[in-house]
Short mmCIF file of C-alpha atoms in Angstrom, two decimals:
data_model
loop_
_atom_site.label_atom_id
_atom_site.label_comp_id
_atom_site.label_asym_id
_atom_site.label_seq_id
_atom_site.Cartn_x
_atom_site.Cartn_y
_atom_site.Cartn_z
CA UNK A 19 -7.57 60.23 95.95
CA UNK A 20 -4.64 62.57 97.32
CA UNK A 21 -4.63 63.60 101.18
CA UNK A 22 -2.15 65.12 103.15
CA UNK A 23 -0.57 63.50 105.84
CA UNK A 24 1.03 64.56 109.45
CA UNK A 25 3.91 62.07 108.80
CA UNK A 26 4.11 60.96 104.97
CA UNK A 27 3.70 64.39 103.66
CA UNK A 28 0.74 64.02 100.30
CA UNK A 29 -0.20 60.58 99.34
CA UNK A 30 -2.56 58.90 97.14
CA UNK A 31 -5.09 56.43 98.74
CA UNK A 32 -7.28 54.30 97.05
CA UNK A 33 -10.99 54.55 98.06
CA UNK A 34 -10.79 50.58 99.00
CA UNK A 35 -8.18 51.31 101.81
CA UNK A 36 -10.73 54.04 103.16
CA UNK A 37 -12.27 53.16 107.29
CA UNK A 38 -15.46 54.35 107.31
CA UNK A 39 -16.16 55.29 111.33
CA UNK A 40 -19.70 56.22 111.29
CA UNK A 41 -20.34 57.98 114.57
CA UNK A 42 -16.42 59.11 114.35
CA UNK A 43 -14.24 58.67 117.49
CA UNK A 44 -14.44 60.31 120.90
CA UNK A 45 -13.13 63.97 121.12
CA UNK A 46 -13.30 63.83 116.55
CA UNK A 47 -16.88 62.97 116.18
CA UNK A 48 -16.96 64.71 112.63
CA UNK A 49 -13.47 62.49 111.64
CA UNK A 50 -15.52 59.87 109.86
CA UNK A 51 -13.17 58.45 107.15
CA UNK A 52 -9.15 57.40 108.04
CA UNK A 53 -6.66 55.12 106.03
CA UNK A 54 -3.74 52.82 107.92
CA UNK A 55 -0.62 53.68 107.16
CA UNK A 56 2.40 51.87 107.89
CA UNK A 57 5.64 53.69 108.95
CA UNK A 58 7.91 51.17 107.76
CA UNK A 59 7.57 47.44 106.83
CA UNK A 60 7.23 45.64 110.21
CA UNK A 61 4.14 47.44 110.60
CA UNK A 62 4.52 47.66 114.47
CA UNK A 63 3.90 51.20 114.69
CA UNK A 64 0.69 52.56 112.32
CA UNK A 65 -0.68 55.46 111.89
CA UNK A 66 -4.79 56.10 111.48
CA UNK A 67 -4.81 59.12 109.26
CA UNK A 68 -7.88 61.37 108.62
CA UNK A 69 -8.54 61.57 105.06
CA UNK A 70 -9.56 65.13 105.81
CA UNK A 71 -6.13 66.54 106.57
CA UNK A 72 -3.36 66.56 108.43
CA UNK A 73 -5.61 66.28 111.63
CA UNK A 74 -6.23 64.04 113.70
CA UNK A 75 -3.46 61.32 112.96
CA UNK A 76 -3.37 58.70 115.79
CA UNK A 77 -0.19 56.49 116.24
CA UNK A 78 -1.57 53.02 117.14
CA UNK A 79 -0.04 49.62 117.60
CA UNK A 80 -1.79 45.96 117.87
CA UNK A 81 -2.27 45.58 121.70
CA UNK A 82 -2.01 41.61 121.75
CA UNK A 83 1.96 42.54 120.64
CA UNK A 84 2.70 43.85 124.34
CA UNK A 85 0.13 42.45 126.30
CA UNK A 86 0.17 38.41 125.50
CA UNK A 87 -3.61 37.51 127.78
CA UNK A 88 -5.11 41.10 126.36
CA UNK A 89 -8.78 40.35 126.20
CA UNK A 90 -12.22 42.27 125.91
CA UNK A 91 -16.01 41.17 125.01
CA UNK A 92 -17.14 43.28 122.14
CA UNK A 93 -21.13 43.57 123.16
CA UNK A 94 -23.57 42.60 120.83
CA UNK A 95 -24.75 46.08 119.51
CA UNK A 96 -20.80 46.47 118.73
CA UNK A 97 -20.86 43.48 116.84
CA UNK A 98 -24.16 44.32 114.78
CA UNK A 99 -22.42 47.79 114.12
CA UNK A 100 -19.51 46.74 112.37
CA UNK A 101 -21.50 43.98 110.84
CA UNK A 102 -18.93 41.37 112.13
CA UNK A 103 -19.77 37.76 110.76
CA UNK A 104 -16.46 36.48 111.74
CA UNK A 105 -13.77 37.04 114.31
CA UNK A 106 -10.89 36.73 111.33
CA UNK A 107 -12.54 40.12 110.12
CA UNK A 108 -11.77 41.66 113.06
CA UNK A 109 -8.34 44.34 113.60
CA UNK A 110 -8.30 45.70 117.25
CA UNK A 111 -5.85 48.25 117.52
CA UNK A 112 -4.75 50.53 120.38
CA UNK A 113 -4.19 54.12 120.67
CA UNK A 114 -0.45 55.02 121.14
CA UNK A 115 1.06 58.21 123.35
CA UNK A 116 4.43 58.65 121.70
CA UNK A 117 6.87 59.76 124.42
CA UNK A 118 10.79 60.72 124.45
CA UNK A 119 12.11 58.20 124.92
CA UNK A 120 10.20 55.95 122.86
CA UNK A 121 10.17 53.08 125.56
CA UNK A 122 7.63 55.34 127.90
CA UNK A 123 5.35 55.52 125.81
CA UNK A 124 1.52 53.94 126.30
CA UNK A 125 -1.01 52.79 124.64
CA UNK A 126 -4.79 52.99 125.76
CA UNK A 127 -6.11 49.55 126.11
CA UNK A 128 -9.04 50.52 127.86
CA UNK A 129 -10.65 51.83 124.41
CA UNK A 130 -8.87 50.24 121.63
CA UNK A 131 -10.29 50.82 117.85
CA UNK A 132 -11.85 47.92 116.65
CA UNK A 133 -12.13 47.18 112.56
CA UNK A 134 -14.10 44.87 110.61
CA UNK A 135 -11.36 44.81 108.05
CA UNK A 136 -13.68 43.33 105.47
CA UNK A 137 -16.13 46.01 105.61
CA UNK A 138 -14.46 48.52 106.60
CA UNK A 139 -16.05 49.93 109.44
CA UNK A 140 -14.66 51.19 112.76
CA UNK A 141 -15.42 52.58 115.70
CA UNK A 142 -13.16 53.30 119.30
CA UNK A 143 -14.70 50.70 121.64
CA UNK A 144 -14.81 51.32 125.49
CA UNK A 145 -14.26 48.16 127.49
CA UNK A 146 -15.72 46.65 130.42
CA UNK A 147 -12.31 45.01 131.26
CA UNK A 148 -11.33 47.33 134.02
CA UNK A 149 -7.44 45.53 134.39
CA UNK A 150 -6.55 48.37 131.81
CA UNK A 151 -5.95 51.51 131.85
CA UNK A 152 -5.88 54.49 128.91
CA UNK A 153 -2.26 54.80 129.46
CA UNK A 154 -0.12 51.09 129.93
CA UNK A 155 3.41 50.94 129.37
CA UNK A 156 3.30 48.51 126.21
CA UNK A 157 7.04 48.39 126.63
CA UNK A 158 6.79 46.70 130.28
CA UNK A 159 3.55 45.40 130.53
CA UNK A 160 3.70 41.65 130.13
CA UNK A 161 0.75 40.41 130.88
CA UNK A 162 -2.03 41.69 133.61
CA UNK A 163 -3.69 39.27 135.71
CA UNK A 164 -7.74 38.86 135.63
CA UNK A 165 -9.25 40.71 138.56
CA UNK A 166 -11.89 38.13 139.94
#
């Protein structure tokens, strides 16, 4: 299937690749399908596309990258959701704010998307971890100490 993209211009996808996100995310509640793009082969940076259009097209990055102790308890609802049987099925990726220059930018850690890559479900998952924040600096945080 073709979409259009806000960075690759029109590609094909192949329904396989599709993230189904059945009660959408936060602020795009009627954005239920996306695809994960790559912008180049490290992968660091991504890029959660609608399939719908150009709109909304999230930059996102794996938090555990920039933040070596980041750490969250999915609750059990969550779990039953995305019809997790195994924690290798599971992708947790974190929203990125690009910013000029690129080393300011953040990433929101409080409310990372979580994927059961196997199935292919999704949803953006709030956190009860309250060490982070919707805005870190990934390119200086290090690691954040637990909060007892």
């Amino acid at each position: 299937m073709q979409i259009e993209t806000k960075y690759f211009g029109e590609i094909d996808v192949k329904e396989e690749e599709i993230i189904h996100f059945p009660q959408g995310i936060p602020g795009f509640l009627e954005e239920k399908e996306f695809v994960l793009l790559s912008f180049e082969e490290s992968g660091l940076f991504q890029v959660l596309q609608s399939t719908k259009g150009m709109d909304p097209a999230f930059v996102v990055v794996d938090p555990f990258l920039f933040v070596k102790d980041y750490q969250f308890k999915l609750d059990d609802t969550t779990v039953e959701q995305l019809e997790i049987n195994e924690e290798k099925d599971v992708l947790v990726l974190a929203i990125v704010t690009v910013k000029d220059p690129l080393t300011s930018s953040t990433a929101n850690l409080h409310a990372p998307i979580v994927i059961n890559q196997t199935k292919k479900i999704a949803k953006q998952y709030i956190t009860k971890n309250q060490n982070y924040t919707t805005r870190e600096e990934i390119f200086k945080v290090t690691s954040k100490e637990e909060v007892e």
